[in-house]
Amino acid sequence: TVGLFGGIDVLVNNATTLVLKNTLAIRMDEYDTMAGINTRGTFLAVKYALPYLQQSANAHILTMCPMPQLDERWFGNNLAYTMSKFSMGLMAFGLAAEQRPHGIASNALWPFTTIDTDGLAESGNPQFQARPRKPAILADAALWILTQDSSSFSGNFCIDEIVLRKAGVSDFEQYNAVPGTPLSELSQDHMIAPEQLDQLAKLRDQARPTTA
């Protein structure tokens, strides 16, 4: 990347592996792979990109992870996976503080719904697979985040729909993998914080047409 483009302005930490098992069921090689990619891999990519990001005029780190929460709903069935994703969130938050003097923004992005990908198809979860959104919603939200001023937009745990509503997007039907799906019937992703749900509900209410 550096040799081809002369530098690095953006780092997106998107690589993740998923093993949804409890502590007794998960094998240590599964745990090591997941921790190695989700947690160590994120740290490693950041560590070696930082010298180049620090030379950029508007550098951004974007990590695809949820807001860390002390909510036992997310730990009871998938402890190892949740630990790895929340560790990514702690890194995203910590990097915002650590790299602020260098003008590097660090934010996290997570989808409100499940996303129609090969990973979802292999998940075996009918509820998650029923009414997802297209990957384009995450791409559009990421683009908005990465084009903000890195000195002022940092340390945020973003939800794709919230980002786009605040950016002025009103047509969310375009993102439905199943055309015509009402907002109330979308397949909601897991590990979304209550305050994020409240914020989204208010934005949706504000977008509803008023009646005379």
mmCIF file of the C-alpha atoms, coordinates in Angstrom:
data_MODEL
# 
_entry.id   MODEL 
# 
loop_
_atom_site.group_PDB 
_atom_site.id 
_atom_site.type_symbol 
_atom_site.label_atom_id 
_atom_site.label_alt_id 
_atom_site.label_comp_id 
_atom_site.label_asym_id 
_atom_site.label_entity_id 
_atom_site.label_seq_id 
_atom_site.pdbx_PDB_ins_code 
_atom_site.Cartn_x 
_atom_site.Cartn_y 
_atom_site.Cartn_z 
_atom_site.occupancy 
_atom_site.B_iso_or_equiv 
_atom_site.pdbx_formal_charge 
_atom_site.auth_seq_id 
_atom_site.auth_comp_id 
_atom_site.auth_asym_id 
_atom_site.auth_atom_id 
_atom_site.pdbx_PDB_model_num 
ATOM 1   C CA . THR A 1 1   ? 0.000   0.000   0.000  1.00 0.00 ? 1   THR A CA 1 
ATOM 2   C CA . VAL A 1 2   ? 2.694   2.472   0.974  1.00 0.00 ? 2   VAL A CA 1 
ATOM 3   C CA . GLY A 1 3   ? 4.805   1.580   -2.040 1.00 0.00 ? 3   GLY A CA 1 
ATOM 4   C CA . LEU A 1 4   ? 1.866   1.933   -4.420 1.00 0.00 ? 4   LEU A CA 1 
ATOM 5   C CA . PHE A 1 5   ? 0.091   4.974   -2.982 1.00 0.00 ? 5   PHE A CA 1 
ATOM 6   C CA . GLY A 1 6   ? 2.848   6.665   -1.005 1.00 0.00 ? 6   GLY A CA 1 
ATOM 7   C CA . GLY A 1 7   ? 1.208   6.391   2.409  1.00 0.00 ? 7   GLY A CA 1 
ATOM 8   C CA . ILE A 1 8   ? -1.751  5.235   4.481  1.00 0.00 ? 8   ILE A CA 1 
ATOM 9   C CA . ASP A 1 9   ? -4.688  7.501   5.334  1.00 0.00 ? 9   ASP A CA 1 
ATOM 10  C CA . VAL A 1 10  ? -7.237  4.918   6.478  1.00 0.00 ? 10  VAL A CA 1 
ATOM 11  C CA . LEU A 1 11  ? -7.099  1.611   8.343  1.00 0.00 ? 11  LEU A CA 1 
ATOM 12  C CA . VAL A 1 12  ? -10.290 -0.480  8.536  1.00 0.00 ? 12  VAL A CA 1 
ATOM 13  C CA . ASN A 1 13  ? -10.176 -3.356  11.005 1.00 0.00 ? 13  ASN A CA 1 
ATOM 14  C CA . ASN A 1 14  ? -12.772 -5.659  9.477  1.00 0.00 ? 14  ASN A CA 1 
ATOM 15  C CA . ALA A 1 15  ? -11.213 -9.141  9.759  1.00 0.00 ? 15  ALA A CA 1 
ATOM 16  C CA . THR A 1 16  ? -13.129 -11.294 12.237 1.00 0.00 ? 16  THR A CA 1 
ATOM 17  C CA . THR A 1 17  ? -13.734 -14.955 12.861 1.00 0.00 ? 17  THR A CA 1 
ATOM 18  C CA . LEU A 1 18  ? -16.835 -16.208 14.631 1.00 0.00 ? 18  LEU A CA 1 
ATOM 19  C CA . VAL A 1 19  ? -17.106 -19.182 17.007 1.00 0.00 ? 19  VAL A CA 1 
ATOM 20  C CA . LEU A 1 20  ? -20.354 -19.105 18.984 1.00 0.00 ? 20  LEU A CA 1 
ATOM 21  C CA . LYS A 1 21  ? -19.698 -21.623 21.772 1.00 0.00 ? 21  LYS A CA 1 
ATOM 22  C CA . ASN A 1 22  ? -19.589 -21.509 25.545 1.00 0.00 ? 22  ASN A CA 1 
ATOM 23  C CA . THR A 1 23  ? -16.421 -22.034 27.563 1.00 0.00 ? 23  THR A CA 1 
ATOM 24  C CA . LEU A 1 24  ? -16.682 -25.824 27.882 1.00 0.00 ? 24  LEU A CA 1 
ATOM 25  C CA . ALA A 1 25  ? -17.638 -26.358 24.256 1.00 0.00 ? 25  ALA A CA 1 
ATOM 26  C CA . ILE A 1 26  ? -15.016 -24.210 22.536 1.00 0.00 ? 26  ILE A CA 1 
ATOM 27  C CA . ARG A 1 27  ? -11.735 -25.896 21.631 1.00 0.00 ? 27  ARG A CA 1 
ATOM 28  C CA . MET A 1 28  ? -8.532  -24.047 22.443 1.00 0.00 ? 28  MET A CA 1 
ATOM 29  C CA . ASP A 1 29  ? -7.479  -23.972 18.799 1.00 0.00 ? 29  ASP A CA 1 
ATOM 30  C CA . GLU A 1 30  ? -10.808 -22.281 18.008 1.00 0.00 ? 30  GLU A CA 1 
ATOM 31  C CA . TYR A 1 31  ? -10.248 -19.814 20.836 1.00 0.00 ? 31  TYR A CA 1 
ATOM 32  C CA . ASP A 1 32  ? -6.675  -19.113 19.731 1.00 0.00 ? 32  ASP A CA 1 
ATOM 33  C CA . THR A 1 33  ? -7.747  -18.502 16.132 1.00 0.00 ? 33  THR A CA 1 
ATOM 34  C CA . MET A 1 34  ? -10.524 -16.145 17.184 1.00 0.00 ? 34  MET A CA 1 
ATOM 35  C CA . ALA A 1 35  ? -8.360  -14.237 19.673 1.00 0.00 ? 35  ALA A CA 1 
ATOM 36  C CA . GLY A 1 36  ? -5.527  -14.135 17.153 1.00 0.00 ? 36  GLY A CA 1 
ATOM 37  C CA . ILE A 1 37  ? -7.642  -12.585 14.410 1.00 0.00 ? 37  ILE A CA 1 
ATOM 38  C CA . ASN A 1 38  ? -10.157 -10.478 16.321 1.00 0.00 ? 38  ASN A CA 1 
ATOM 39  C CA . THR A 1 39  ? -7.969  -9.117  19.112 1.00 0.00 ? 39  THR A CA 1 
ATOM 40  C CA . ARG A 1 40  ? -4.311  -9.622  18.260 1.00 0.00 ? 40  ARG A CA 1 
ATOM 41  C CA . GLY A 1 41  ? -4.881  -9.040  14.550 1.00 0.00 ? 41  GLY A CA 1 
ATOM 42  C CA . THR A 1 42  ? -6.540  -5.683  15.189 1.00 0.00 ? 42  THR A CA 1 
ATOM 43  C CA . PHE A 1 43  ? -3.730  -4.571  17.490 1.00 0.00 ? 43  PHE A CA 1 
ATOM 44  C CA . LEU A 1 44  ? -1.080  -5.792  15.053 1.00 0.00 ? 44  LEU A CA 1 
ATOM 45  C CA . ALA A 1 45  ? -2.583  -3.983  12.055 1.00 0.00 ? 45  ALA A CA 1 
ATOM 46  C CA . VAL A 1 46  ? -2.828  -0.742  14.020 1.00 0.00 ? 46  VAL A CA 1 
ATOM 47  C CA . LYS A 1 47  ? 0.689   -1.002  15.421 1.00 0.00 ? 47  LYS A CA 1 
ATOM 48  C CA . TYR A 1 48  ? 2.331   -1.279  12.021 1.00 0.00 ? 48  TYR A CA 1 
ATOM 49  C CA . ALA A 1 49  ? 0.049   1.227   10.277 1.00 0.00 ? 49  ALA A CA 1 
ATOM 50  C CA . LEU A 1 50  ? 0.513   3.956   12.893 1.00 0.00 ? 50  LEU A CA 1 
ATOM 51  C CA . PRO A 1 51  ? 3.856   5.337   11.626 1.00 0.00 ? 51  PRO A CA 1 
ATOM 52  C CA . TYR A 1 52  ? 2.234   6.000   8.251  1.00 0.00 ? 52  TYR A CA 1 
ATOM 53  C CA . LEU A 1 53  ? -1.102  7.190   9.648  1.00 0.00 ? 53  LEU A CA 1 
ATOM 54  C CA . GLN A 1 54  ? 0.773   9.738   11.752 1.00 0.00 ? 54  GLN A CA 1 
ATOM 55  C CA . GLN A 1 55  ? 2.044   11.299  8.531  1.00 0.00 ? 55  GLN A CA 1 
ATOM 56  C CA . SER A 1 56  ? -1.444  11.689  7.053  1.00 0.00 ? 56  SER A CA 1 
ATOM 57  C CA . ALA A 1 57  ? -3.342  14.989  7.034  1.00 0.00 ? 57  ALA A CA 1 
ATOM 58  C CA . ASN A 1 58  ? -6.636  13.266  7.885  1.00 0.00 ? 58  ASN A CA 1 
ATOM 59  C CA . ALA A 1 59  ? -5.975  9.797   9.278  1.00 0.00 ? 59  ALA A CA 1 
ATOM 60  C CA . HIS A 1 60  ? -8.719  7.435   10.405 1.00 0.00 ? 60  HIS A CA 1 
ATOM 61  C CA . ILE A 1 61  ? -8.859  4.041   12.090 1.00 0.00 ? 61  ILE A CA 1 
ATOM 62  C CA . LEU A 1 62  ? -12.251 2.336   11.802 1.00 0.00 ? 62  LEU A CA 1 
ATOM 63  C CA . THR A 1 63  ? -12.874 -0.873  13.737 1.00 0.00 ? 63  THR A CA 1 
ATOM 64  C CA . MET A 1 64  ? -15.899 -3.039  13.009 1.00 0.00 ? 64  MET A CA 1 
ATOM 65  C CA . CYS A 1 65  ? -17.072 -3.875  16.506 1.00 0.00 ? 65  CYS A CA 1 
ATOM 66  C CA . PRO A 1 66  ? -19.833 -3.120  19.011 1.00 0.00 ? 66  PRO A CA 1 
ATOM 67  C CA . MET A 1 67  ? -19.737 -0.822  22.025 1.00 0.00 ? 67  MET A CA 1 
ATOM 68  C CA . PRO A 1 68  ? -18.380 -2.751  25.053 1.00 0.00 ? 68  PRO A CA 1 
ATOM 69  C CA . GLN A 1 69  ? -21.124 -3.353  27.602 1.00 0.00 ? 69  GLN A CA 1 
ATOM 70  C CA . LEU A 1 70  ? -21.317 -5.076  30.979 1.00 0.00 ? 70  LEU A CA 1 
ATOM 71  C CA . ASP A 1 71  ? -24.536 -6.833  29.977 1.00 0.00 ? 71  ASP A CA 1 
ATOM 72  C CA . GLU A 1 72  ? -24.704 -10.542 30.688 1.00 0.00 ? 72  GLU A CA 1 
ATOM 73  C CA . ARG A 1 73  ? -26.982 -11.151 27.693 1.00 0.00 ? 73  ARG A CA 1 
ATOM 74  C CA . TRP A 1 74  ? -23.908 -10.966 25.443 1.00 0.00 ? 74  TRP A CA 1 
ATOM 75  C CA . PHE A 1 75  ? -21.723 -13.221 27.612 1.00 0.00 ? 75  PHE A CA 1 
ATOM 76  C CA . GLY A 1 76  ? -23.988 -16.091 28.636 1.00 0.00 ? 76  GLY A CA 1 
ATOM 77  C CA . ASN A 1 77  ? -23.760 -18.179 25.469 1.00 0.00 ? 77  ASN A CA 1 
ATOM 78  C CA . ASN A 1 78  ? -20.678 -16.921 23.583 1.00 0.00 ? 78  ASN A CA 1 
ATOM 79  C CA . LEU A 1 79  ? -18.165 -15.750 26.190 1.00 0.00 ? 79  LEU A CA 1 
ATOM 80  C CA . ALA A 1 80  ? -15.021 -16.096 24.076 1.00 0.00 ? 80  ALA A CA 1 
ATOM 81  C CA . TYR A 1 81  ? -16.496 -14.356 21.024 1.00 0.00 ? 81  TYR A CA 1 
ATOM 82  C CA . THR A 1 82  ? -17.952 -11.519 23.067 1.00 0.00 ? 82  THR A CA 1 
ATOM 83  C CA . MET A 1 83  ? -14.637 -10.983 24.853 1.00 0.00 ? 83  MET A CA 1 
ATOM 84  C CA . SER A 1 84  ? -12.848 -10.731 21.517 1.00 0.00 ? 84  SER A CA 1 
ATOM 85  C CA . LYS A 1 85  ? -15.313 -8.228  20.017 1.00 0.00 ? 85  LYS A CA 1 
ATOM 86  C CA . PHE A 1 86  ? -15.460 -6.073  23.136 1.00 0.00 ? 86  PHE A CA 1 
ATOM 87  C CA . SER A 1 87  ? -11.650 -6.091  23.235 1.00 0.00 ? 87  SER A CA 1 
ATOM 88  C CA . MET A 1 88  ? -11.740 -4.608  19.741 1.00 0.00 ? 88  MET A CA 1 
ATOM 89  C CA . GLY A 1 89  ? -14.090 -1.932  21.078 1.00 0.00 ? 89  GLY A CA 1 
ATOM 90  C CA . LEU A 1 90  ? -11.740 -1.106  23.952 1.00 0.00 ? 90  LEU A CA 1 
ATOM 91  C CA . MET A 1 91  ? -8.906  -0.736  21.441 1.00 0.00 ? 91  MET A CA 1 
ATOM 92  C CA . ALA A 1 92  ? -10.997 1.576   19.261 1.00 0.00 ? 92  ALA A CA 1 
ATOM 93  C CA . PHE A 1 93  ? -11.811 3.752   22.262 1.00 0.00 ? 93  PHE A CA 1 
ATOM 94  C CA . GLY A 1 94  ? -8.276  3.697   23.668 1.00 0.00 ? 94  GLY A CA 1 
ATOM 95  C CA . LEU A 1 95  ? -6.699  4.573   20.340 1.00 0.00 ? 95  LEU A CA 1 
ATOM 96  C CA . ALA A 1 96  ? -8.857  7.692   20.106 1.00 0.00 ? 96  ALA A CA 1 
ATOM 97  C CA . ALA A 1 97  ? -7.210  8.962   23.291 1.00 0.00 ? 97  ALA A CA 1 
ATOM 98  C CA . GLU A 1 98  ? -3.727  7.666   22.547 1.00 0.00 ? 98  GLU A CA 1 
ATOM 99  C CA . GLN A 1 99  ? -3.529  9.011   18.991 1.00 0.00 ? 99  GLN A CA 1 
ATOM 100 C CA . ARG A 1 100 ? -5.391  12.301  19.461 1.00 0.00 ? 100 ARG A CA 1 
ATOM 101 C CA . PRO A 1 101 ? -2.087  14.228  19.782 1.00 0.00 ? 101 PRO A CA 1 
ATOM 102 C CA . HIS A 1 102 ? -1.144  12.886  16.337 1.00 0.00 ? 102 HIS A CA 1 
ATOM 103 C CA . GLY A 1 103 ? -4.455  13.901  14.747 1.00 0.00 ? 103 GLY A CA 1 
ATOM 104 C CA . ILE A 1 104 ? -5.568  10.307  14.144 1.00 0.00 ? 104 ILE A CA 1 
ATOM 105 C CA . ALA A 1 105 ? -9.260  9.527   14.601 1.00 0.00 ? 105 ALA A CA 1 
ATOM 106 C CA . SER A 1 106 ? -10.368 6.143   15.916 1.00 0.00 ? 106 SER A CA 1 
ATOM 107 C CA . ASN A 1 107 ? -14.010 5.108   15.714 1.00 0.00 ? 107 ASN A CA 1 
ATOM 108 C CA . ALA A 1 108 ? -16.045 1.900   15.787 1.00 0.00 ? 108 ALA A CA 1 
ATOM 109 C CA . LEU A 1 109 ? -18.890 0.900   13.461 1.00 0.00 ? 109 LEU A CA 1 
ATOM 110 C CA . TRP A 1 110 ? -21.515 -1.796  13.990 1.00 0.00 ? 110 TRP A CA 1 
ATOM 111 C CA . PRO A 1 111 ? -24.687 -2.624  12.031 1.00 0.00 ? 111 PRO A CA 1 
ATOM 112 C CA . PHE A 1 112 ? -28.179 -2.248  13.440 1.00 0.00 ? 112 PHE A CA 1 
ATOM 113 C CA . THR A 1 113 ? -29.275 -5.304  11.466 1.00 0.00 ? 113 THR A CA 1 
ATOM 114 C CA . THR A 1 114 ? -27.612 -8.468  10.369 1.00 0.00 ? 114 THR A CA 1 
ATOM 115 C CA . ILE A 1 115 ? -25.872 -8.093  7.006  1.00 0.00 ? 115 ILE A CA 1 
ATOM 116 C CA . ASP A 1 116 ? -26.444 -10.312 3.980  1.00 0.00 ? 116 ASP A CA 1 
ATOM 117 C CA . THR A 1 117 ? -22.992 -11.903 3.632  1.00 0.00 ? 117 THR A CA 1 
ATOM 118 C CA . ASP A 1 118 ? -21.564 -15.394 3.208  1.00 0.00 ? 118 ASP A CA 1 
ATOM 119 C CA . GLY A 1 119 ? -20.908 -15.419 6.959  1.00 0.00 ? 119 GLY A CA 1 
ATOM 120 C CA . LEU A 1 120 ? -24.585 -14.871 7.677  1.00 0.00 ? 120 LEU A CA 1 
ATOM 121 C CA . ALA A 1 121 ? -25.520 -17.630 5.254  1.00 0.00 ? 121 ALA A CA 1 
ATOM 122 C CA . GLU A 1 122 ? -23.228 -20.021 7.136  1.00 0.00 ? 122 GLU A CA 1 
ATOM 123 C CA . SER A 1 123 ? -24.418 -18.961 10.599 1.00 0.00 ? 123 SER A CA 1 
ATOM 124 C CA . GLY A 1 124 ? -27.321 -21.383 10.717 1.00 0.00 ? 124 GLY A CA 1 
ATOM 125 C CA . ASN A 1 125 ? -29.443 -18.840 12.613 1.00 0.00 ? 125 ASN A CA 1 
ATOM 126 C CA . PRO A 1 126 ? -32.855 -18.489 10.882 1.00 0.00 ? 126 PRO A CA 1 
ATOM 127 C CA . GLN A 1 127 ? -33.782 -15.398 12.920 1.00 0.00 ? 127 GLN A CA 1 
ATOM 128 C CA . PHE A 1 128 ? -30.610 -13.570 11.876 1.00 0.00 ? 128 PHE A CA 1 
ATOM 129 C CA . GLN A 1 129 ? -30.974 -14.727 8.265  1.00 0.00 ? 129 GLN A CA 1 
ATOM 130 C CA . ALA A 1 130 ? -34.639 -13.756 7.800  1.00 0.00 ? 130 ALA A CA 1 
ATOM 131 C CA . ARG A 1 131 ? -34.518 -10.024 6.926  1.00 0.00 ? 131 ARG A CA 1 
ATOM 132 C CA . PRO A 1 132 ? -31.000 -8.611  6.826  1.00 0.00 ? 132 PRO A CA 1 
ATOM 133 C CA . ARG A 1 133 ? -29.710 -5.539  5.046  1.00 0.00 ? 133 ARG A CA 1 
ATOM 134 C CA . LYS A 1 134 ? -27.244 -5.325  2.192  1.00 0.00 ? 134 LYS A CA 1 
ATOM 135 C CA . PRO A 1 135 ? -23.523 -4.651  2.850  1.00 0.00 ? 135 PRO A CA 1 
ATOM 136 C CA . ALA A 1 136 ? -23.966 -1.274  1.110  1.00 0.00 ? 136 ALA A CA 1 
ATOM 137 C CA . ILE A 1 137 ? -25.380 0.269   4.290  1.00 0.00 ? 137 ILE A CA 1 
ATOM 138 C CA . LEU A 1 138 ? -22.142 -0.384  6.147  1.00 0.00 ? 138 LEU A CA 1 
ATOM 139 C CA . ALA A 1 139 ? -20.074 0.837   3.209  1.00 0.00 ? 139 ALA A CA 1 
ATOM 140 C CA . ASP A 1 140 ? -22.020 4.110   3.040  1.00 0.00 ? 140 ASP A CA 1 
ATOM 141 C CA . ALA A 1 141 ? -21.769 4.639   6.806  1.00 0.00 ? 141 ALA A CA 1 
ATOM 142 C CA . ALA A 1 142 ? -18.040 3.887   6.748  1.00 0.00 ? 142 ALA A CA 1 
ATOM 143 C CA . LEU A 1 143 ? -17.491 6.352   3.909  1.00 0.00 ? 143 LEU A CA 1 
ATOM 144 C CA . TRP A 1 144 ? -19.212 9.111   5.859  1.00 0.00 ? 144 TRP A CA 1 
ATOM 145 C CA . ILE A 1 145 ? -17.111 8.430   8.972  1.00 0.00 ? 145 ILE A CA 1 
ATOM 146 C CA . LEU A 1 146 ? -13.843 8.269   7.049  1.00 0.00 ? 146 LEU A CA 1 
ATOM 147 C CA . THR A 1 147 ? -14.463 11.586  5.323  1.00 0.00 ? 147 THR A CA 1 
ATOM 148 C CA . GLN A 1 148 ? -14.954 13.510  8.567  1.00 0.00 ? 148 GLN A CA 1 
ATOM 149 C CA . ASP A 1 149 ? -12.318 15.751  10.129 1.00 0.00 ? 149 ASP A CA 1 
ATOM 150 C CA . SER A 1 150 ? -10.093 13.411  12.134 1.00 0.00 ? 150 SER A CA 1 
ATOM 151 C CA . SER A 1 151 ? -9.396  16.131  14.700 1.00 0.00 ? 151 SER A CA 1 
ATOM 152 C CA . SER A 1 152 ? -13.059 16.425  15.700 1.00 0.00 ? 152 SER A CA 1 
ATOM 153 C CA . PHE A 1 153 ? -14.795 13.098  14.944 1.00 0.00 ? 153 PHE A CA 1 
ATOM 154 C CA . SER A 1 154 ? -13.131 10.442  17.078 1.00 0.00 ? 154 SER A CA 1 
ATOM 155 C CA . GLY A 1 155 ? -13.899 8.085   19.948 1.00 0.00 ? 155 GLY A CA 1 
ATOM 156 C CA . ASN A 1 156 ? -17.402 7.235   18.706 1.00 0.00 ? 156 ASN A CA 1 
ATOM 157 C CA . PHE A 1 157 ? -19.250 3.927   18.717 1.00 0.00 ? 157 PHE A CA 1 
ATOM 158 C CA . CYS A 1 158 ? -21.357 4.280   15.582 1.00 0.00 ? 158 CYS A CA 1 
ATOM 159 C CA . ILE A 1 159 ? -24.394 2.358   14.361 1.00 0.00 ? 159 ILE A CA 1 
ATOM 160 C CA . ASP A 1 160 ? -24.789 2.362   10.576 1.00 0.00 ? 160 ASP A CA 1 
ATOM 161 C CA . GLU A 1 161 ? -28.383 3.589   10.424 1.00 0.00 ? 161 GLU A CA 1 
ATOM 162 C CA . ILE A 1 162 ? -27.786 6.296   13.034 1.00 0.00 ? 162 ILE A CA 1 
ATOM 163 C CA . VAL A 1 163 ? -24.782 7.588   11.083 1.00 0.00 ? 163 VAL A CA 1 
ATOM 164 C CA . LEU A 1 164 ? -26.716 7.750   7.822  1.00 0.00 ? 164 LEU A CA 1 
ATOM 165 C CA . ARG A 1 165 ? -29.843 9.326   9.313  1.00 0.00 ? 165 ARG A CA 1 
ATOM 166 C CA . LYS A 1 166 ? -27.688 12.071  10.838 1.00 0.00 ? 166 LYS A CA 1 
ATOM 167 C CA . ALA A 1 167 ? -25.998 12.470  7.444  1.00 0.00 ? 167 ALA A CA 1 
ATOM 168 C CA . GLY A 1 168 ? -29.380 13.126  5.830  1.00 0.00 ? 168 GLY A CA 1 
ATOM 169 C CA . VAL A 1 169 ? -30.197 9.740   4.300  1.00 0.00 ? 169 VAL A CA 1 
ATOM 170 C CA . SER A 1 170 ? -33.940 9.052   4.280  1.00 0.00 ? 170 SER A CA 1 
ATOM 171 C CA . ASP A 1 171 ? -34.289 6.085   1.891  1.00 0.00 ? 171 ASP A CA 1 
ATOM 172 C CA . PHE A 1 172 ? -33.460 2.941   3.853  1.00 0.00 ? 172 PHE A CA 1 
ATOM 173 C CA . GLU A 1 173 ? -35.541 0.638   1.653  1.00 0.00 ? 173 GLU A CA 1 
ATOM 174 C CA . GLN A 1 174 ? -32.574 0.649   -0.759 1.00 0.00 ? 174 GLN A CA 1 
ATOM 175 C CA . TYR A 1 175 ? -30.588 -1.337  1.803  1.00 0.00 ? 175 TYR A CA 1 
ATOM 176 C CA . ASN A 1 176 ? -33.130 -4.107  2.423  1.00 0.00 ? 176 ASN A CA 1 
ATOM 177 C CA . ALA A 1 177 ? -32.014 -7.539  1.256  1.00 0.00 ? 177 ALA A CA 1 
ATOM 178 C CA . VAL A 1 178 ? -35.700 -8.505  1.299  1.00 0.00 ? 178 VAL A CA 1 
ATOM 179 C CA . PRO A 1 179 ? -37.547 -5.667  -0.493 1.00 0.00 ? 179 PRO A CA 1 
ATOM 180 C CA . GLY A 1 180 ? -40.434 -4.110  1.394  1.00 0.00 ? 180 GLY A CA 1 
ATOM 181 C CA . THR A 1 181 ? -39.313 -5.196  4.871  1.00 0.00 ? 181 THR A CA 1 
ATOM 182 C CA . PRO A 1 182 ? -40.769 -2.812  7.493  1.00 0.00 ? 182 PRO A CA 1 
ATOM 183 C CA . LEU A 1 183 ? -38.269 -1.301  9.928  1.00 0.00 ? 183 LEU A CA 1 
ATOM 184 C CA . SER A 1 184 ? -39.924 -3.206  12.771 1.00 0.00 ? 184 SER A CA 1 
ATOM 185 C CA . GLU A 1 185 ? -39.337 -6.573  11.064 1.00 0.00 ? 185 GLU A CA 1 
ATOM 186 C CA . LEU A 1 186 ? -35.646 -6.251  10.198 1.00 0.00 ? 186 LEU A CA 1 
ATOM 187 C CA . SER A 1 187 ? -33.323 -8.872  11.676 1.00 0.00 ? 187 SER A CA 1 
ATOM 188 C CA . GLN A 1 188 ? -31.627 -6.908  14.442 1.00 0.00 ? 188 GLN A CA 1 
ATOM 189 C CA . ASP A 1 189 ? -27.990 -7.650  15.147 1.00 0.00 ? 189 ASP A CA 1 
ATOM 190 C CA . HIS A 1 190 ? -26.782 -8.456  18.642 1.00 0.00 ? 190 HIS A CA 1 
ATOM 191 C CA . MET A 1 191 ? -24.668 -6.411  21.085 1.00 0.00 ? 191 MET A CA 1 
ATOM 192 C CA . ILE A 1 192 ? -26.358 -3.071  20.397 1.00 0.00 ? 192 ILE A CA 1 
ATOM 193 C CA . ALA A 1 193 ? -26.348 -0.865  23.494 1.00 0.00 ? 193 ALA A CA 1 
ATOM 194 C CA . PRO A 1 194 ? -29.672 0.366   24.941 1.00 0.00 ? 194 PRO A CA 1 
ATOM 195 C CA . GLU A 1 195 ? -28.648 4.021   24.514 1.00 0.00 ? 195 GLU A CA 1 
ATOM 196 C CA . GLN A 1 196 ? -27.986 3.359   20.820 1.00 0.00 ? 196 GLN A CA 1 
ATOM 197 C CA . LEU A 1 197 ? -31.439 1.810   20.425 1.00 0.00 ? 197 LEU A CA 1 
ATOM 198 C CA . ASP A 1 198 ? -32.986 4.833   22.149 1.00 0.00 ? 198 ASP A CA 1 
ATOM 199 C CA . GLN A 1 199 ? -31.111 7.230   19.871 1.00 0.00 ? 199 GLN A CA 1 
ATOM 200 C CA . LEU A 1 200 ? -32.220 5.355   16.761 1.00 0.00 ? 200 LEU A CA 1 
ATOM 201 C CA . ALA A 1 201 ? -35.836 5.291   17.908 1.00 0.00 ? 201 ALA A CA 1 
ATOM 202 C CA . LYS A 1 202 ? -35.803 9.085   18.328 1.00 0.00 ? 202 LYS A CA 1 
ATOM 203 C CA . LEU A 1 203 ? -34.287 9.597   14.878 1.00 0.00 ? 203 LEU A CA 1 
ATOM 204 C CA . ARG A 1 204 ? -36.921 7.343   13.313 1.00 0.00 ? 204 ARG A CA 1 
ATOM 205 C CA . ASP A 1 205 ? -39.686 9.223   15.113 1.00 0.00 ? 205 ASP A CA 1 
ATOM 206 C CA . GLN A 1 206 ? -38.326 12.521  13.813 1.00 0.00 ? 206 GLN A CA 1 
ATOM 207 C CA . ALA A 1 207 ? -38.306 11.134  10.259 1.00 0.00 ? 207 ALA A CA 1 
ATOM 208 C CA . ARG A 1 208 ? -41.973 10.076  10.314 1.00 0.00 ? 208 ARG A CA 1 
ATOM 209 C CA . PRO A 1 209 ? -44.236 12.386  8.338  1.00 0.00 ? 209 PRO A CA 1 
ATOM 210 C CA . THR A 1 210 ? -46.500 14.484  10.517 1.00 0.00 ? 210 THR A CA 1 
ATOM 211 C CA . THR A 1 211 ? -50.261 14.366  10.026 1.00 0.00 ? 211 THR A CA 1 
ATOM 212 C CA . ALA A 1 212 ? -52.530 17.369  10.139 1.00 0.00 ? 212 ALA A CA 1 
# 
